[in-house]
mmCIF file of C-alpha atoms in Angstrom:
data_model
loop_
_atom_site.group_PDB
_atom_site.id
_atom_site.type_symbol
_atom_site.label_atom_id
_atom_site.label_comp_id
_atom_site.label_asym_id
_atom_site.label_seq_id
_atom_site.Cartn_x
_atom_site.Cartn_y
_atom_site.Cartn_z
ATOM 1 C CA MET A 1 130.901 83.295 135.092
ATOM 2 C CA ALA A 2 128.950 84.923 137.910
ATOM 3 C CA PRO A 3 129.620 83.542 141.413
ATOM 4 C CA VAL A 4 126.980 81.159 142.742
ATOM 5 C CA GLU A 5 125.712 83.798 145.194
ATOM 6 C CA ASP A 6 124.675 85.892 142.162
ATOM 7 C CA TRP A 7 122.748 83.117 140.424
ATOM 8 C CA GLY A 8 119.004 83.332 140.047
ATOM 9 C CA ARG A 9 116.892 81.178 142.329
ATOM 10 C CA ASP A 10 115.924 78.755 139.561
ATOM 11 C CA THR A 11 119.571 78.183 138.693
ATOM 12 C CA VAL A 12 120.385 77.592 142.352
ATOM 13 C CA SER A 13 117.498 75.121 142.628
ATOM 14 C CA VAL A 14 119.015 73.006 139.852
ATOM 15 C CA ARG A 15 122.756 73.495 140.301
ATOM 16 C CA GLY A 16 123.473 74.855 143.767
ATOM 17 C CA GLY A 17 125.917 72.752 145.767
ATOM 18 C CA LEU A 18 126.566 70.372 142.866
ATOM 19 C CA ALA A 19 129.753 68.371 143.517
ATOM 20 C CA ARG A 20 130.446 65.792 140.824
ATOM 21 C CA SER A 21 132.564 62.754 141.512
ATOM 22 C CA GLY A 22 135.441 61.630 139.294
ATOM 23 C CA PHE A 23 132.893 59.954 137.024
ATOM 24 C CA GLU A 24 131.450 63.358 135.980
ATOM 25 C CA GLU A 25 127.831 62.215 136.285
ATOM 26 C CA THR A 26 125.008 64.568 135.290
ATOM 27 C CA ALA A 27 122.704 63.696 138.219
ATOM 28 C CA GLU A 28 123.915 64.186 141.765
ATOM 29 C CA ALA A 29 125.753 61.161 143.163
ATOM 30 C CA LEU A 30 124.209 59.093 145.947
ATOM 31 C CA TYR A 31 126.761 58.145 148.606
ATOM 32 C CA LEU A 32 125.267 55.260 150.561
ATOM 33 C CA THR A 33 128.013 54.874 153.129
ATOM 34 C CA SER A 34 128.072 54.954 156.893
ATOM 35 C CA GLY A 35 131.803 55.576 157.222
ATOM 36 C CA TYR A 36 134.990 56.587 155.428
ATOM 37 C CA VAL A 37 138.537 55.217 155.292
ATOM 38 C CA TYR A 38 141.924 56.843 155.835
ATOM 39 C CA GLU A 39 145.301 56.275 154.199
ATOM 40 C CA THR A 40 147.047 56.269 157.564
ATOM 41 C CA ALA A 41 146.306 56.282 161.272
ATOM 42 C CA GLU A 42 147.720 59.800 161.353
ATOM 43 C CA ASP A 43 145.124 60.873 158.765
ATOM 44 C CA ALA A 44 142.325 59.532 160.972
ATOM 45 C CA GLU A 45 143.707 61.363 163.994
ATOM 46 C CA ALA A 46 143.954 64.620 162.035
ATOM 47 C CA ALA A 47 140.362 64.243 160.811
ATOM 48 C CA PHE A 48 138.947 63.737 164.301
ATOM 49 C CA LYS A 49 141.025 66.602 165.682
ATOM 50 C CA GLY A 50 139.544 68.839 162.999
ATOM 51 C CA ASP A 51 142.888 69.624 161.443
ATOM 52 C CA VAL A 52 141.531 68.616 158.004
ATOM 53 C CA ASP A 53 138.105 69.182 156.500
ATOM 54 C CA ARG A 54 136.746 65.816 155.388
ATOM 55 C CA PHE A 55 133.906 63.378 156.033
ATOM 56 C CA VAL A 56 134.535 61.043 158.955
ATOM 57 C CA TYR A 57 131.152 59.415 159.719
ATOM 58 C CA SER A 58 127.723 59.843 158.120
ATOM 59 C CA ARG A 59 126.083 60.715 161.437
ATOM 60 C CA TYR A 60 128.342 63.791 161.298
ATOM 61 C CA GLY A 61 128.119 64.492 157.583
ATOM 62 C CA ASN A 62 127.716 62.844 154.188
ATOM 63 C CA PRO A 63 128.527 64.103 150.661
ATOM 64 C CA THR A 64 124.950 63.708 149.402
ATOM 65 C CA VAL A 65 123.504 65.372 152.500
ATOM 66 C CA ALA A 66 126.033 68.187 152.067
ATOM 67 C CA VAL A 67 124.734 68.867 148.528
ATOM 68 C CA PHE A 68 121.183 69.182 149.860
ATOM 69 C CA GLU A 69 122.292 71.469 152.692
ATOM 70 C CA GLU A 70 124.264 73.749 150.393
ATOM 71 C CA ARG A 71 121.536 73.971 147.760
ATOM 72 C CA LEU A 72 118.877 74.840 150.333
ATOM 73 C CA ARG A 73 121.256 77.297 152.030
ATOM 74 C CA LEU A 74 121.771 79.159 148.775
ATOM 75 C CA LEU A 75 118.056 79.128 148.006
ATOM 76 C CA GLU A 76 117.147 80.486 151.451
ATOM 77 C CA GLY A 77 119.963 83.046 151.530
ATOM 78 C CA ALA A 78 121.256 81.739 154.865
ATOM 79 C CA GLN A 79 124.824 81.563 156.139
ATOM 80 C CA ALA A 80 124.611 77.845 156.945
ATOM 81 C CA CYS A 81 122.289 74.836 156.910
ATOM 82 C CA TYR A 82 122.132 71.527 158.766
ATOM 83 C CA ALA A 83 119.771 68.770 157.625
ATOM 84 C CA THR A 84 117.821 66.501 159.969
ATOM 85 C CA ALA A 85 115.894 63.252 159.718
ATOM 86 C CA SER A 86 112.490 64.980 159.962
ATOM 87 C CA GLY A 87 110.838 68.342 160.349
ATOM 88 C CA MET A 88 110.263 67.747 164.038
ATOM 89 C CA GLY A 89 113.933 66.854 164.398
ATOM 90 C CA ALA A 90 114.657 70.288 162.942
ATOM 91 C CA VAL A 91 112.227 72.110 165.252
ATOM 92 C CA PHE A 92 113.412 70.417 168.430
ATOM 93 C CA THR A 93 117.113 70.760 167.604
ATOM 94 C CA ALA A 94 116.740 74.408 166.590
ATOM 95 C CA LEU A 95 115.103 75.292 169.908
ATOM 96 C CA ALA A 96 117.248 73.017 172.086
ATOM 97 C CA ALA A 97 120.333 74.701 170.616
ATOM 98 C CA LEU A 98 119.069 78.045 171.962
ATOM 99 C CA VAL A 99 117.494 77.344 175.358
ATOM 100 C CA GLY A 100 118.394 75.539 178.560
ATOM 101 C CA ALA A 101 117.277 75.374 182.165
ATOM 102 C CA GLY A 102 116.330 78.848 183.399
ATOM 103 C CA ASP A 103 115.888 80.327 179.920
ATOM 104 C CA ARG A 104 112.712 81.852 178.579
ATOM 105 C CA LEU A 105 110.933 81.003 175.309
ATOM 106 C CA VAL A 106 108.079 83.036 173.834
ATOM 107 C CA ALA A 107 106.002 81.276 171.188
ATOM 108 C CA SER A 108 102.787 81.719 169.281
ATOM 109 C CA ARG A 109 100.111 79.365 170.595
ATOM 110 C CA ALA A 110 99.036 78.598 167.002
ATOM 111 C CA LEU A 111 101.444 75.714 166.417
ATOM 112 C CA PHE A 112 101.392 72.295 164.774
ATOM 113 C CA GLY A 113 100.488 69.670 167.364
ATOM 114 C CA SER A 114 103.966 68.207 167.857
ATOM 115 C CA CYS A 115 105.520 71.688 167.986
ATOM 116 C CA PHE A 116 103.052 72.595 170.722
ATOM 117 C CA VAL A 117 104.081 69.499 172.693
ATOM 118 C CA ILE A 118 107.732 70.562 172.487
ATOM 119 C CA VAL A 119 107.139 74.090 173.800
ATOM 120 C CA ASP A 120 104.322 73.272 176.236
ATOM 121 C CA GLU A 121 105.445 69.912 177.675
ATOM 122 C CA ILE A 122 109.006 68.871 176.846
ATOM 123 C CA LEU A 123 111.029 72.083 177.208
ATOM 124 C CA PRO A 124 109.259 73.163 180.441
ATOM 125 C CA ARG A 125 110.086 69.744 181.930
ATOM 126 C CA TRP A 126 113.746 70.653 181.392
ATOM 127 C CA GLY A 127 113.458 73.989 183.160
ATOM 128 C CA VAL A 128 112.594 76.279 180.255
ATOM 129 C CA GLU A 129 109.920 78.890 180.904
ATOM 130 C CA THR A 130 107.472 79.007 177.989
ATOM 131 C CA VAL A 131 105.143 81.945 177.386
ATOM 132 C CA LEU A 132 102.400 81.535 174.765
ATOM 133 C CA VAL A 133 100.846 84.471 172.915
ATOM 134 C CA ASP A 134 98.284 85.025 170.183
ATOM 135 C CA GLY A 135 100.594 85.402 167.203
ATOM 136 C CA ALA A 136 98.539 88.019 165.388
ATOM 137 C CA ASP A 137 98.370 90.329 168.424
ATOM 138 C CA LEU A 138 101.460 92.557 168.544
ATOM 139 C CA SER A 139 100.487 93.902 171.970
ATOM 140 C CA GLN A 140 100.818 90.390 173.408
ATOM 141 C CA TRP A 141 104.262 90.024 171.833
ATOM 142 C CA GLU A 142 105.240 93.404 173.306
ATOM 143 C CA ALA A 143 104.140 92.365 176.789
ATOM 144 C CA ALA A 144 105.775 88.936 176.606
ATOM 145 C CA LEU A 145 109.024 90.355 175.242
ATOM 146 C CA SER A 146 109.328 93.075 177.862
ATOM 147 C CA SER A 147 111.517 90.629 179.844
ATOM 148 C CA PRO A 148 114.832 89.094 178.736
ATOM 149 C CA THR A 149 114.161 86.121 176.466
ATOM 150 C CA ALA A 150 116.377 83.506 174.803
ATOM 151 C CA ALA A 151 114.203 82.431 171.875
ATOM 152 C CA VAL A 152 111.036 83.252 169.966
ATOM 153 C CA PHE A 153 109.225 80.636 167.895
ATOM 154 C CA PHE A 154 106.260 80.825 165.540
ATOM 155 C CA GLU A 155 104.738 79.492 162.327
ATOM 156 C CA THR A 156 103.504 81.841 159.646
ATOM 157 C CA PRO A 157 101.079 81.033 158.183
ATOM 158 C CA SER A 158 100.121 78.755 161.058
ATOM 159 C CA ASN A 159 98.984 75.162 160.709
ATOM 160 C CA PRO A 160 96.050 74.820 160.122
ATOM 161 C CA MET A 161 94.344 78.169 160.801
ATOM 162 C CA GLN A 162 96.552 80.314 158.531
ATOM 163 C CA GLU A 163 97.348 82.927 161.182
ATOM 164 C CA ILE A 164 99.982 85.371 159.919
ATOM 165 C CA VAL A 165 102.678 86.696 162.257
ATOM 166 C CA ASP A 166 104.319 90.022 161.424
ATOM 167 C CA ILE A 167 107.890 88.723 161.068
ATOM 168 C CA GLU A 168 109.529 92.138 160.920
ATOM 169 C CA ALA A 169 107.724 93.617 163.934
ATOM 170 C CA VAL A 170 108.082 90.532 166.140
ATOM 171 C CA SER A 171 111.755 90.125 165.194
ATOM 172 C CA ALA A 172 112.473 93.701 166.245
ATOM 173 C CA LEU A 173 110.777 93.132 169.607
ATOM 174 C CA ALA A 174 112.582 89.829 170.072
ATOM 175 C CA HIS A 175 116.011 91.249 169.330
ATOM 176 C CA ALA A 176 115.426 94.059 171.822
ATOM 177 C CA ALA A 177 114.738 91.355 174.436
ATOM 178 C CA GLY A 178 117.923 89.485 173.497
ATOM 179 C CA ALA A 179 116.109 86.643 171.714
ATOM 180 C CA LYS A 180 116.832 84.735 168.522
ATOM 181 C CA VAL A 181 113.797 84.298 166.249
ATOM 182 C CA VAL A 182 112.998 80.834 164.884
ATOM 183 C CA VAL A 183 110.369 80.651 162.115
ATOM 184 C CA ASP A 184 108.721 77.429 160.975
ATOM 185 C CA ASN A 185 108.271 78.228 157.283
ATOM 186 C CA VAL A 186 106.535 75.029 156.150
ATOM 187 C CA PHE A 187 103.293 76.732 155.073
ATOM 188 C CA GLY A 188 105.252 79.693 153.679
ATOM 189 C CA THR A 189 107.682 77.451 151.720
ATOM 190 C CA PRO A 190 111.042 78.712 150.392
ATOM 191 C CA VAL A 191 109.102 79.902 147.330
ATOM 192 C CA MET A 192 106.415 82.035 148.976
ATOM 193 C CA SER A 193 108.092 83.366 152.140
ATOM 194 C CA ARG A 194 111.576 84.684 153.004
ATOM 195 C CA PRO A 195 111.681 85.107 156.808
ATOM 196 C CA LEU A 196 115.405 85.955 156.972
ATOM 197 C CA GLU A 197 114.783 89.028 154.822
ATOM 198 C CA TYR A 198 112.297 90.307 157.433
ATOM 199 C CA GLY A 199 114.588 89.961 160.427
ATOM 200 C CA ALA A 200 114.203 86.329 161.501
ATOM 201 C CA ASP A 201 117.416 84.631 162.605
ATOM 202 C CA ILE A 202 116.631 80.972 161.971
ATOM 203 C CA VAL A 203 114.298 79.116 159.604
ATOM 204 C CA VAL A 204 113.200 75.491 160.010
ATOM 205 C CA TYR A 205 111.561 73.192 157.486
ATOM 206 C CA SER A 206 109.902 69.864 157.322
ATOM 207 C CA ALA A 207 111.437 68.926 153.974
ATOM 208 C CA THR A 208 108.968 66.022 153.993
ATOM 209 C CA LYS A 209 106.409 68.542 152.772
ATOM 210 C CA HIS A 210 106.910 70.725 149.689
ATOM 211 C CA ILE A 211 110.651 70.171 149.274
ATOM 212 C CA ASP A 212 110.087 66.484 148.587
ATOM 213 C CA GLY A 213 106.542 67.270 147.573
ATOM 214 C CA GLN A 214 105.718 63.812 146.300
ATOM 215 C CA GLY A 215 105.106 61.810 149.460
ATOM 216 C CA ARG A 216 108.303 59.745 149.319
ATOM 217 C CA VAL A 217 110.732 60.541 152.123
ATOM 218 C CA MET A 218 111.113 62.419 155.381
ATOM 219 C CA GLY A 219 113.609 65.132 156.173
ATOM 220 C CA GLY A 220 114.123 68.487 157.838
ATOM 221 C CA ALA A 221 116.469 71.448 157.793
ATOM 222 C CA ILE A 222 117.679 74.252 160.050
ATOM 223 C CA LEU A 223 119.068 77.417 158.446
ATOM 224 C CA GLY A 224 120.725 80.325 160.214
ATOM 225 C CA PRO A 225 123.981 81.992 161.253
ATOM 226 C CA GLU A 226 127.242 80.109 160.741
ATOM 227 C CA ASP A 227 128.228 80.129 164.423
ATOM 228 C CA TYR A 228 124.827 78.798 165.468
ATOM 229 C CA ILE A 229 124.527 76.067 162.824
ATOM 230 C CA HIS A 230 128.120 74.854 163.117
ATOM 231 C CA GLY A 231 128.146 75.414 166.869
ATOM 232 C CA PRO A 232 125.274 74.226 169.093
ATOM 233 C CA VAL A 233 123.143 72.780 166.261
ATOM 234 C CA GLU A 234 125.980 70.685 164.866
ATOM 235 C CA ASN A 235 126.944 69.560 168.361
ATOM 236 C CA LEU A 236 123.410 68.374 169.113
ATOM 237 C CA ILE A 237 122.914 66.563 165.812
ATOM 238 C CA ARG A 238 126.295 64.833 165.928
ATOM 239 C CA HIS A 239 125.812 63.541 169.439
ATOM 240 C CA THR A 240 122.073 62.870 169.612
ATOM 241 C CA GLY A 241 121.693 61.499 166.089
ATOM 242 C CA PRO A 242 118.667 62.998 164.222
ATOM 243 C CA THR A 243 120.698 62.591 161.033
ATOM 244 C CA LEU A 244 119.262 62.788 157.512
ATOM 245 C CA SER A 245 119.923 59.649 155.478
ATOM 246 C CA ALA A 246 121.889 59.944 152.233
ATOM 247 C CA PHE A 247 119.066 58.426 150.205
ATOM 248 C CA ASN A 248 116.493 60.845 151.599
ATOM 249 C CA ALA A 249 118.888 63.736 150.967
ATOM 250 C CA TRP A 250 119.264 62.647 147.338
ATOM 251 C CA VAL A 251 115.477 62.587 146.881
ATOM 252 C CA LEU A 252 115.193 66.030 148.481
ATOM 253 C CA VAL A 253 117.921 67.423 146.220
ATOM 254 C CA LYS A 254 115.886 66.346 143.207
ATOM 255 C CA GLY A 255 112.779 67.829 144.830
ATOM 256 C CA LEU A 256 114.429 71.234 145.035
ATOM 257 C CA GLU A 257 114.873 71.226 141.249
ATOM 258 C CA THR A 258 111.124 71.459 140.666
ATOM 259 C CA LEU A 259 110.075 73.167 143.915
ATOM 260 C CA ARG A 260 109.090 76.537 142.475
ATOM 261 C CA LEU A 261 107.203 75.061 139.526
ATOM 262 C CA ARG A 262 105.191 72.781 141.793
ATOM 263 C CA VAL A 263 104.477 75.272 144.571
ATOM 264 C CA GLU A 264 103.451 78.089 142.254
ATOM 265 C CA GLN A 265 101.028 75.805 140.407
ATOM 266 C CA GLN A 266 99.650 74.447 143.680
ATOM 267 C CA ALA A 267 99.178 77.993 144.984
ATOM 268 C CA ARG A 268 97.229 78.990 141.869
ATOM 269 C CA SER A 269 94.949 76.003 142.327
ATOM 270 C CA ALA A 270 94.634 76.627 146.075
ATOM 271 C CA TYR A 271 93.464 80.170 145.410
ATOM 272 C CA ALA A 272 90.847 78.858 142.948
ATOM 273 C CA VAL A 273 89.652 76.288 145.500
ATOM 274 C CA ALA A 274 89.493 78.928 148.245
ATOM 275 C CA GLN A 275 87.465 81.262 146.046
ATOM 276 C CA ALA A 276 85.004 78.498 145.195
ATOM 277 C CA LEU A 277 84.579 77.361 148.796
ATOM 278 C CA GLN A 278 84.053 80.792 150.328
ATOM 279 C CA ASP A 279 80.754 81.191 148.485
ATOM 280 C CA HIS A 280 79.361 77.768 149.435
ATOM 281 C CA PRO A 281 76.303 77.953 151.744
ATOM 282 C CA ALA A 282 77.407 74.990 153.907
ATOM 283 C CA ILE A 283 80.754 76.569 154.765
ATOM 284 C CA ARG A 284 80.959 78.950 157.710
ATOM 285 C CA ARG A 285 84.341 80.387 156.824
ATOM 286 C CA VAL A 286 87.411 79.885 154.605
ATOM 287 C CA TRP A 287 90.975 80.801 155.570
ATOM 288 C CA TYR A 288 93.510 81.440 152.800
ATOM 289 C CA PRO A 289 96.138 84.205 153.124
ATOM 290 C CA PHE A 290 95.517 85.755 149.698
ATOM 291 C CA LEU A 291 91.732 85.899 149.990
ATOM 292 C CA ASP A 292 90.735 89.477 150.810
ATOM 293 C CA SER A 293 88.447 88.027 153.502
ATOM 294 C CA HIS A 294 91.486 86.881 155.486
ATOM 295 C CA PRO A 295 91.812 89.109 158.594
ATOM 296 C CA GLN A 296 95.510 89.686 157.868
ATOM 297 C CA TYR A 297 95.271 89.914 154.090
ATOM 298 C CA ASP A 298 97.332 93.116 153.889
ATOM 299 C CA LEU A 299 100.124 91.653 156.019
ATOM 300 C CA ALA A 300 100.103 88.434 154.009
ATOM 301 C CA LYS A 301 100.423 90.379 150.751
ATOM 302 C CA ARG A 302 103.240 92.452 152.232
ATOM 303 C CA GLN A 303 105.455 89.627 153.490
ATOM 304 C CA MET A 304 104.518 86.701 151.209
ATOM 305 C CA LEU A 305 105.019 86.169 147.488
ATOM 306 C CA GLY A 306 101.985 83.890 147.221
ATOM 307 C CA GLY A 307 99.166 82.530 149.333
ATOM 308 C CA GLY A 308 100.552 79.033 149.731
ATOM 309 C CA THR A 309 99.167 75.604 148.941
ATOM 310 C CA VAL A 310 96.767 75.013 151.857
ATOM 311 C CA VAL A 311 93.116 75.997 152.220
ATOM 312 C CA THR A 312 91.352 75.737 155.586
ATOM 313 C CA PHE A 313 87.593 75.877 156.023
ATOM 314 C CA GLU A 314 84.922 75.273 158.658
ATOM 315 C CA LEU A 315 81.619 73.484 158.209
ATOM 316 C CA ASP A 316 78.467 74.432 160.090
ATOM 317 C CA GLY A 317 77.754 70.812 161.025
ATOM 318 C CA GLY A 318 80.877 70.035 163.050
ATOM 319 C CA LYS A 319 82.611 66.662 163.130
ATOM 320 C CA ASP A 320 79.741 64.653 161.644
ATOM 321 C CA GLU A 321 79.580 66.789 158.514
ATOM 322 C CA ALA A 322 83.367 66.990 158.303
ATOM 323 C CA PHE A 323 83.729 63.203 158.388
ATOM 324 C CA ALA A 324 80.873 62.760 155.903
ATOM 325 C CA LEU A 325 82.541 65.174 153.492
ATOM 326 C CA MET A 326 85.899 63.438 153.778
ATOM 327 C CA ASN A 327 84.348 60.032 153.193
ATOM 328 C CA ALA A 328 82.501 61.282 150.093
ATOM 329 C CA LEU A 329 85.588 62.585 148.282
ATOM 330 C CA ALA A 330 86.596 60.760 145.108
ATOM 331 C CA ILE A 331 89.861 62.533 144.193
ATOM 332 C CA VAL A 332 91.182 64.190 147.348
ATOM 333 C CA ASP A 333 92.774 61.659 149.707
ATOM 334 C CA ILE A 334 92.370 61.577 153.500
ATOM 335 C CA SER A 335 95.829 62.022 155.028
ATOM 336 C CA ASN A 336 97.595 63.949 157.769
ATOM 337 C CA ASN A 337 100.396 65.049 155.410
ATOM 338 C CA LEU A 338 100.578 68.218 153.305
ATOM 339 C CA GLY A 339 102.655 69.722 150.521
ATOM 340 C CA ASP A 340 102.194 66.652 148.319
ATOM 341 C CA SER A 341 101.588 66.576 144.560
ATOM 342 C CA LYS A 342 98.341 64.776 145.423
ATOM 343 C CA SER A 343 95.618 66.773 147.162
ATOM 344 C CA LEU A 344 95.040 65.694 150.761
ATOM 345 C CA ILE A 345 92.410 66.523 153.380
ATOM 346 C CA THR A 346 92.846 66.454 157.149
ATOM 347 C CA HIS A 347 90.566 66.799 160.167
ATOM 348 C CA PRO A 348 93.037 68.491 162.552
ATOM 349 C CA ALA A 349 91.013 68.093 165.755
ATOM 350 C CA THR A 350 91.189 64.290 165.580
ATOM 351 C CA THR A 351 94.631 63.863 163.937
ATOM 352 C CA THR A 352 97.440 66.424 163.725
ATOM 353 C CA HIS A 353 96.242 68.504 166.691
ATOM 354 C CA ARG A 354 94.624 65.710 168.720
ATOM 355 C CA ARG A 355 97.214 66.034 171.534
ATOM 356 C CA LEU A 356 96.072 69.577 172.287
ATOM 357 C CA ALA A 357 93.439 69.923 174.976
ATOM 358 C CA GLU A 358 90.074 71.014 173.604
ATOM 359 C CA ALA A 359 90.441 74.429 175.252
ATOM 360 C CA ASP A 360 93.835 74.927 173.598
ATOM 361 C CA ARG A 361 92.452 73.918 170.204
ATOM 362 C CA LEU A 362 89.548 76.307 170.532
ATOM 363 C CA LYS A 363 91.863 79.164 171.505
ATOM 364 C CA VAL A 364 93.368 79.004 168.027
ATOM 365 C CA GLY A 365 90.073 78.295 166.270
ATOM 366 C CA ILE A 366 90.369 74.556 165.614
ATOM 367 C CA THR A 367 86.776 73.411 166.032
ATOM 368 C CA GLU A 368 85.338 69.989 165.174
ATOM 369 C CA GLY A 369 84.137 71.453 161.880
ATOM 370 C CA VAL A 370 87.548 72.629 160.631
ATOM 371 C CA LEU A 371 89.114 70.848 157.653
ATOM 372 C CA ARG A 372 92.515 71.458 156.049
ATOM 373 C CA VAL A 373 93.028 70.825 152.336
ATOM 374 C CA SER A 374 96.555 70.580 150.970
ATOM 375 C CA VAL A 375 96.109 71.348 147.289
ATOM 376 C CA GLY A 376 98.152 69.258 144.891
ATOM 377 C CA LEU A 377 98.876 69.290 141.188
ATOM 378 C CA GLU A 378 95.541 68.011 139.903
ATOM 379 C CA ASP A 379 93.376 70.188 137.690
ATOM 380 C CA ALA A 380 91.821 72.878 139.876
ATOM 381 C CA ASP A 381 88.403 72.397 138.264
ATOM 382 C CA ASP A 382 88.478 68.709 139.197
ATOM 383 C CA LEU A 383 89.309 69.556 142.807
ATOM 384 C CA VAL A 384 86.505 72.098 143.036
ATOM 385 C CA ALA A 385 84.059 69.601 141.511
ATOM 386 C CA ASP A 386 85.139 66.867 143.941
ATOM 387 C CA LEU A 387 84.806 69.117 146.986
ATOM 388 C CA THR A 388 81.456 70.436 145.729
ATOM 389 C CA GLN A 389 79.953 66.976 145.269
ATOM 390 C CA ALA A 390 81.298 65.902 148.678
ATOM 391 C CA LEU A 391 79.741 68.973 150.288
ATOM 392 C CA LYS A 392 76.421 68.072 148.658
ATOM 393 C CA ALA A 393 76.672 64.498 149.934
ATOM 394 C CA ALA A 394 77.618 65.593 153.450
ATOM 395 C CA THR A 395 75.335 68.572 153.951
ATOM 396 C CA GLY A 396 72.613 68.356 151.332
ATOM 397 C CA ARG A 397 73.650 71.775 150.075
#
């Protein structure tokens, strides 16, 4: 039989990391335990010294969590993976494992609200110099990375404005400056985007989104080199505690089994929704990476396998029209989440990106009229019809 590294991605999604107990169950076992016992005091001492490889405490590691980490590692093609309690736990830990007082971080300014708080408020308070650039402008990356740098961080596509960063070009610039590249791949998903293949060093996920994909649990993951994951990342997680629960890990393991099927269907529907919206007279603009109207369409087609599950658009009438549209929807739910099997709509300026100053929001294009639709698994025609009737109710057009 071929080694697991040679399996196809669908096989890995279903069987990667599988470790059956003595009961030989078909589904992955759920180990709801905080601790573990030892035959002798000497065994406990050996475990804590690291002389034997075994589970000692579920803040450090858990068999169910280990299955999730190994399956996602294989799917991503990374050397190692460490799971966290949330996506933000993954982002913060990934960056904190790379930078300290006196270090320099270069990041795209087009970030999810909480990510922006980390790089713009929290890390600078601890003595980290943060430089923000427009992610689509390679000349700004070149200028920012002309000085020694510890870490580079960006989303691609960005949340919510779908800005695409050239992973290969920025990674080359970053490595020349001595930096490790951290990519938030939530919009890209493990299905549509493979940052490690384009030179990125580290990938982070909010597994709450597509990996669960059904609005049930929270989780996150950091993937990267063995010495980084089982060095500073492991040290931070063990001793600060953003640990993924065994139950959540079990749900996420099952989510990985259907990830590709769900995301590919959602992406097909998202493309149909984007096409329908871009011709509507009440809509100023639509952003979707695989629409040829996207300013970085060619780059998106080059480094992505699909356009993703999110459609962003801007109404002429600002916040009033945006709220009226949201309140008129019959199928699409109002929520700040994304990547769910149910379609969800968000007004970023007043929710997910509310913490950003208005000037910072406008720099990345988040006006009061911008709405983000996370396309789910409903019939695409039903979604288009619901959005169309809501547009009519909100704008009269």
